[in-house]
Every structure is written in C-alpha cells, then in structure tokens.
C-alpha cells in the first residue's frame, strides 16, 4: 500500500467557509460512493491567514481516478 496523496483544491479566508466547502465535497463523495478511496480535509495554510481544502486519494496505487470520480468532481466544479 502506498502513501495517500493530498491535493490542494481551494482556499478560503475563514475556517467556517472552508468547513462548508469540506462538507459539500464530502456529500458528493458519499453520493457517488467514493468515500472509501477519497477523503476531504481542511487545514490552515502555512504562513497565510487562510484555510485550504484538500482532497486525499487513499489508494493512489489504484491509478488514475475512474470516470465516476471525475464526474463527481465535476459536480463540485473541480474537474475539466
């Protein structure tokens, strides 16, 4: 098993705004049954007065995300 990879998605100035984004993305992951592979988290951005929202791929060794994952991310406005 490889190390999970965390990818920065977006930043927000307030922790509550970042938390709202986390909750919205988590809802999408659950709806598309992707929560086993992907997680979402909120962390303070080092050296800035802002918060980042991150997507974590728990099994990057599984290769690129399946089409279903891309469709889920598109509903959240995160995939082209």
Short mmCIF file of N, CA, C and O in Angstrom, two decimals:
data_model
loop_
_atom_site.label_atom_id
_atom_site.label_comp_id
_atom_site.label_asym_id
_atom_site.label_seq_id
_atom_site.Cartn_x
_atom_site.Cartn_y
_atom_site.Cartn_z
N UNK A 1 0.85 -1.18 0.00
CA UNK A 1 0.00 0.00 0.00
C UNK A 1 0.89 1.24 0.00
O UNK A 1 1.82 1.35 0.77
N UNK A 2 0.58 2.15 -0.88
CA UNK A 2 1.38 3.38 -0.95
C UNK A 2 0.80 4.45 -0.03
O UNK A 2 -0.28 4.32 0.52
N UNK A 3 1.56 5.51 0.10
CA UNK A 3 1.16 6.63 0.95
C UNK A 3 0.04 7.43 0.29
O UNK A 3 0.13 7.75 -0.89
N UNK A 4 -1.00 7.75 1.03
CA UNK A 4 -2.07 8.59 0.46
C UNK A 4 -1.50 9.92 -0.03
O UNK A 4 -0.55 10.45 0.52
N UNK A 5 -2.09 10.44 -1.09
CA UNK A 5 -1.65 11.72 -1.64
C UNK A 5 -2.72 12.77 -1.39
O UNK A 5 -3.91 12.54 -1.62
N UNK A 6 -2.28 13.91 -0.90
CA UNK A 6 -3.20 15.01 -0.59
C UNK A 6 -2.99 16.11 -1.62
O UNK A 6 -1.88 16.53 -1.86
N UNK A 7 -4.09 16.58 -2.21
CA UNK A 7 -4.05 17.59 -3.25
C UNK A 7 -4.84 18.81 -2.81
O UNK A 7 -6.00 18.69 -2.42
N UNK A 8 -4.21 19.98 -2.91
CA UNK A 8 -4.89 21.23 -2.59
C UNK A 8 -5.95 21.51 -3.64
O UNK A 8 -5.68 21.43 -4.84
N UNK A 9 -7.17 21.82 -3.20
CA UNK A 9 -8.25 22.13 -4.13
C UNK A 9 -8.58 23.60 -4.17
O UNK A 9 -8.70 24.19 -5.23
N UNK A 10 -8.77 24.20 -3.01
CA UNK A 10 -9.16 25.61 -2.97
C UNK A 10 -8.86 26.19 -1.61
O UNK A 10 -8.64 25.48 -0.65
N UNK A 11 -8.82 27.51 -1.54
CA UNK A 11 -8.56 28.21 -0.30
C UNK A 11 -9.71 29.14 0.06
O UNK A 11 -10.41 29.65 -0.82
N UNK A 12 -9.89 29.32 1.34
CA UNK A 12 -10.92 30.23 1.84
C UNK A 12 -10.31 31.04 2.99
O UNK A 12 -9.44 30.56 3.71
N UNK A 13 -10.80 32.26 3.17
CA UNK A 13 -10.26 33.13 4.21
C UNK A 13 -10.71 32.72 5.61
O UNK A 13 -9.96 32.88 6.56
N UNK A 14 -11.93 32.25 5.74
CA UNK A 14 -12.40 31.91 7.09
C UNK A 14 -12.50 30.40 7.26
O UNK A 14 -12.78 29.67 6.30
N UNK A 15 -12.26 29.93 8.48
CA UNK A 15 -12.36 28.49 8.72
C UNK A 15 -13.78 27.97 8.49
O UNK A 15 -13.96 26.86 8.01
N UNK A 16 -14.79 28.79 8.77
CA UNK A 16 -16.17 28.32 8.56
C UNK A 16 -16.49 28.19 7.08
O UNK A 16 -17.20 27.26 6.67
N UNK A 17 -15.96 29.08 6.24
CA UNK A 17 -16.17 28.95 4.79
C UNK A 17 -15.47 27.70 4.26
O UNK A 17 -16.03 26.97 3.43
N UNK A 18 -14.26 27.44 4.75
CA UNK A 18 -13.54 26.24 4.32
C UNK A 18 -14.29 24.99 4.78
O UNK A 18 -14.39 24.01 4.04
N UNK A 19 -14.83 25.02 6.00
CA UNK A 19 -15.56 23.87 6.51
C UNK A 19 -16.81 23.61 5.67
O UNK A 19 -17.15 22.45 5.39
N UNK A 20 -17.49 24.66 5.23
CA UNK A 20 -18.67 24.50 4.37
C UNK A 20 -18.29 23.81 3.06
O UNK A 20 -19.03 22.95 2.56
N UNK A 21 -17.13 24.16 2.51
CA UNK A 21 -16.66 23.51 1.28
C UNK A 21 -16.34 22.04 1.52
O UNK A 21 -16.63 21.18 0.69
N UNK A 22 -15.73 21.74 2.67
CA UNK A 22 -15.42 20.35 3.03
C UNK A 22 -16.72 19.55 3.10
O UNK A 22 -16.80 18.44 2.56
N UNK A 23 -17.71 20.08 3.76
CA UNK A 23 -18.98 19.36 3.90
C UNK A 23 -19.64 19.13 2.54
O UNK A 23 -20.18 18.06 2.28
N UNK A 24 -19.60 20.13 1.67
CA UNK A 24 -20.20 19.98 0.35
C UNK A 24 -19.48 18.91 -0.47
O UNK A 24 -20.12 18.07 -1.11
N UNK A 25 -18.15 18.92 -0.44
CA UNK A 25 -17.40 17.93 -1.19
C UNK A 25 -17.59 16.53 -0.60
O UNK A 25 -17.73 15.55 -1.33
N UNK A 26 -17.63 16.44 0.72
CA UNK A 26 -17.85 15.14 1.36
C UNK A 26 -19.20 14.56 0.95
O UNK A 26 -19.32 13.35 0.70
N UNK A 27 -20.20 15.41 0.83
CA UNK A 27 -21.52 14.95 0.39
C UNK A 27 -21.46 14.35 -1.01
O UNK A 27 -22.05 13.31 -1.28
N UNK A 28 -20.70 15.01 -1.90
CA UNK A 28 -20.54 14.50 -3.26
C UNK A 28 -19.82 13.15 -3.24
O UNK A 28 -20.22 12.20 -3.92
N UNK A 29 -18.77 13.03 -2.45
CA UNK A 29 -18.02 11.77 -2.37
C UNK A 29 -18.89 10.63 -1.87
O UNK A 29 -18.82 9.51 -2.39
N UNK A 30 -19.72 10.91 -0.89
CA UNK A 30 -20.63 9.88 -0.36
C UNK A 30 -21.69 9.53 -1.40
O UNK A 30 -21.97 8.35 -1.64
N UNK A 31 -22.26 10.54 -2.02
CA UNK A 31 -23.31 10.31 -3.03
C UNK A 31 -22.82 9.40 -4.15
O UNK A 31 -23.53 8.53 -4.63
N UNK A 32 -21.57 9.61 -4.59
CA UNK A 32 -21.01 8.82 -5.68
C UNK A 32 -20.27 7.57 -5.19
O UNK A 32 -19.60 6.91 -5.97
N UNK A 33 -20.39 7.29 -3.91
CA UNK A 33 -19.75 6.10 -3.30
C UNK A 33 -18.23 6.07 -3.51
O UNK A 33 -17.65 5.04 -3.83
N UNK A 34 -17.63 7.22 -3.32
CA UNK A 34 -16.18 7.36 -3.49
C UNK A 34 -15.46 7.62 -2.17
O UNK A 34 -14.25 7.82 -2.16
N UNK A 35 -16.18 7.61 -1.06
CA UNK A 35 -15.59 7.97 0.22
C UNK A 35 -14.59 6.92 0.72
O UNK A 35 -13.77 7.23 1.57
N UNK A 36 -14.64 5.69 0.19
CA UNK A 36 -13.63 4.70 0.58
C UNK A 36 -12.26 5.06 0.02
O UNK A 36 -11.25 4.84 0.67
N UNK A 37 -12.25 5.58 -1.20
CA UNK A 37 -10.97 5.92 -1.83
C UNK A 37 -10.53 7.34 -1.52
O UNK A 37 -9.34 7.61 -1.35
N UNK A 38 -11.47 8.29 -1.48
CA UNK A 38 -11.12 9.70 -1.33
C UNK A 38 -11.63 10.26 -0.01
O UNK A 38 -12.71 9.91 0.45
N UNK A 39 -10.86 11.15 0.55
CA UNK A 39 -11.26 11.89 1.75
C UNK A 39 -11.05 13.36 1.50
O UNK A 39 -10.35 13.76 0.57
N UNK A 40 -11.65 14.18 2.34
CA UNK A 40 -11.53 15.62 2.19
C UNK A 40 -11.22 16.20 3.57
O UNK A 40 -11.69 15.70 4.58
N UNK A 41 -10.37 17.23 3.59
CA UNK A 41 -9.97 17.81 4.87
C UNK A 41 -9.73 19.30 4.72
O UNK A 41 -9.60 19.82 3.61
N UNK A 42 -9.65 19.97 5.87
CA UNK A 42 -9.41 21.42 5.92
C UNK A 42 -8.19 21.64 6.81
O UNK A 42 -8.10 21.08 7.90
N UNK A 43 -7.26 22.45 6.33
CA UNK A 43 -6.04 22.73 7.08
C UNK A 43 -5.67 24.20 6.93
O UNK A 43 -5.89 24.80 5.89
N UNK A 44 -5.06 24.75 7.95
CA UNK A 44 -4.53 26.11 7.90
C UNK A 44 -3.41 26.15 6.87
O UNK A 44 -2.57 25.26 6.82
N UNK A 45 -3.41 27.17 6.02
CA UNK A 45 -2.36 27.32 5.02
C UNK A 45 -1.17 27.97 5.71
O UNK A 45 -1.29 29.07 6.28
N UNK A 46 -0.04 27.30 5.68
CA UNK A 46 1.17 27.76 6.35
C UNK A 46 1.58 29.15 5.87
O UNK A 46 1.67 29.42 4.68
N UNK A 47 1.78 30.05 6.82
CA UNK A 47 2.27 31.38 6.51
C UNK A 47 1.22 32.34 5.98
O UNK A 47 1.55 33.44 5.56
N UNK A 48 -0.05 31.93 5.99
CA UNK A 48 -1.11 32.80 5.47
C UNK A 48 -2.28 32.78 6.44
O UNK A 48 -2.46 31.83 7.19
N UNK A 49 -3.08 33.80 6.37
CA UNK A 49 -4.28 33.86 7.19
C UNK A 49 -5.44 33.31 6.37
O UNK A 49 -6.38 34.02 6.02
N UNK A 50 -5.32 32.02 6.01
CA UNK A 50 -6.32 31.37 5.15
C UNK A 50 -6.35 29.88 5.44
O UNK A 50 -5.45 29.34 6.09
N UNK A 51 -7.37 29.24 4.93
CA UNK A 51 -7.59 27.80 5.12
C UNK A 51 -7.67 27.12 3.77
O UNK A 51 -8.25 27.64 2.83
N UNK A 52 -7.08 25.93 3.67
CA UNK A 52 -7.12 25.17 2.44
C UNK A 52 -8.03 23.96 2.57
O UNK A 52 -8.14 23.37 3.65
N UNK A 53 -8.65 23.60 1.48
CA UNK A 53 -9.46 22.39 1.40
C UNK A 53 -8.69 21.41 0.51
O UNK A 53 -8.25 21.77 -0.58
N UNK A 54 -8.51 20.19 1.01
CA UNK A 54 -7.68 19.21 0.34
C UNK A 54 -8.47 17.93 0.05
O UNK A 54 -9.30 17.52 0.85
N UNK A 55 -8.16 17.30 -1.07
CA UNK A 55 -8.72 16.00 -1.42
C UNK A 55 -7.59 14.99 -1.26
O UNK A 55 -6.49 15.20 -1.78
N UNK A 56 -7.85 13.91 -0.55
CA UNK A 56 -6.85 12.87 -0.33
C UNK A 56 -7.26 11.59 -1.04
O UNK A 56 -8.36 11.10 -0.85
N UNK A 57 -6.36 11.08 -1.88
CA UNK A 57 -6.55 9.78 -2.53
C UNK A 57 -5.88 8.76 -1.62
O UNK A 57 -4.66 8.75 -1.47
N UNK A 58 -6.68 7.92 -0.99
CA UNK A 58 -6.15 6.95 -0.03
C UNK A 58 -5.46 5.78 -0.73
O UNK A 58 -4.69 5.05 -0.09
N UNK A 59 -5.75 5.56 -1.99
CA UNK A 59 -5.16 4.43 -2.72
C UNK A 59 -4.63 4.90 -4.08
O UNK A 59 -5.13 4.50 -5.13
N UNK A 60 -3.60 5.74 -4.07
CA UNK A 60 -3.08 6.25 -5.35
C UNK A 60 -2.50 5.14 -6.23
O UNK A 60 -2.42 5.31 -7.45
N UNK A 61 -2.13 4.00 -5.64
CA UNK A 61 -1.60 2.89 -6.43
C UNK A 61 -2.68 2.30 -7.35
O UNK A 61 -2.37 1.57 -8.29
N UNK A 62 -3.94 2.66 -7.14
CA UNK A 62 -5.03 2.18 -7.99
C UNK A 62 -5.05 2.88 -9.35
O UNK A 62 -5.84 2.52 -10.21
N UNK A 63 -4.17 3.86 -9.54
CA UNK A 63 -4.09 4.53 -10.83
C UNK A 63 -4.97 5.75 -10.90
O UNK A 63 -5.49 6.23 -9.88
N UNK A 64 -5.16 6.26 -12.10
CA UNK A 64 -5.97 7.48 -12.26
C UNK A 64 -7.40 7.26 -11.77
O UNK A 64 -7.89 6.14 -11.76
N UNK A 65 -8.04 8.34 -11.38
CA UNK A 65 -9.42 8.20 -10.90
C UNK A 65 -10.33 7.66 -11.99
O UNK A 65 -10.17 8.00 -13.16
N UNK A 66 -11.27 6.81 -11.60
CA UNK A 66 -12.23 6.31 -12.59
C UNK A 66 -13.14 7.43 -13.10
O UNK A 66 -13.22 8.50 -12.49
N UNK A 67 -13.81 7.19 -14.18
CA UNK A 67 -14.71 8.20 -14.76
C UNK A 67 -15.75 8.66 -13.76
O UNK A 67 -16.14 9.82 -13.76
N UNK A 68 -16.19 7.76 -12.90
CA UNK A 68 -17.19 8.13 -11.90
C UNK A 68 -16.63 9.20 -10.96
O UNK A 68 -17.31 10.15 -10.60
N UNK A 69 -15.37 9.06 -10.57
CA UNK A 69 -14.74 10.04 -9.70
C UNK A 69 -14.65 11.39 -10.40
O UNK A 69 -14.91 12.44 -9.79
N UNK A 70 -14.29 11.38 -11.66
CA UNK A 70 -14.21 12.64 -12.41
C UNK A 70 -15.59 13.29 -12.53
O UNK A 70 -15.72 14.50 -12.39
N UNK A 71 -16.61 12.47 -12.74
CA UNK A 71 -17.98 13.01 -12.81
C UNK A 71 -18.37 13.64 -11.48
O UNK A 71 -18.99 14.71 -11.44
N UNK A 72 -18.00 12.99 -10.38
CA UNK A 72 -18.32 13.53 -9.06
C UNK A 72 -17.62 14.86 -8.85
O UNK A 72 -18.22 15.82 -8.36
N UNK A 73 -16.35 14.94 -9.22
CA UNK A 73 -15.60 16.17 -9.04
C UNK A 73 -16.16 17.28 -9.93
O UNK A 73 -16.17 18.45 -9.55
N UNK A 74 -16.65 16.92 -11.10
CA UNK A 74 -17.25 17.92 -11.99
C UNK A 74 -18.50 18.53 -11.35
O UNK A 74 -18.77 19.73 -11.52
N UNK A 75 -19.27 17.74 -10.62
CA UNK A 75 -20.47 18.29 -9.99
C UNK A 75 -20.09 19.34 -8.94
O UNK A 75 -20.88 20.21 -8.62
N UNK A 76 -18.87 19.24 -8.45
CA UNK A 76 -18.39 20.20 -7.47
C UNK A 76 -17.59 21.30 -8.15
O UNK A 76 -17.09 22.22 -7.51
N UNK A 77 -17.45 21.22 -9.47
CA UNK A 77 -16.71 22.23 -10.23
C UNK A 77 -15.22 22.09 -10.16
O UNK A 77 -14.49 23.05 -10.33
N UNK A 78 -14.72 20.86 -9.94
CA UNK A 78 -13.27 20.68 -9.75
C UNK A 78 -12.56 19.90 -10.84
O UNK A 78 -11.36 19.76 -10.78
N UNK A 79 -13.26 19.37 -11.82
CA UNK A 79 -12.59 18.63 -12.88
C UNK A 79 -13.03 19.17 -14.23
O UNK A 79 -14.18 19.57 -14.40
N UNK A 80 -12.11 19.17 -15.16
CA UNK A 80 -12.44 19.67 -16.51
C UNK A 80 -13.14 18.61 -17.32
O UNK A 80 -13.10 17.47 -17.06
#
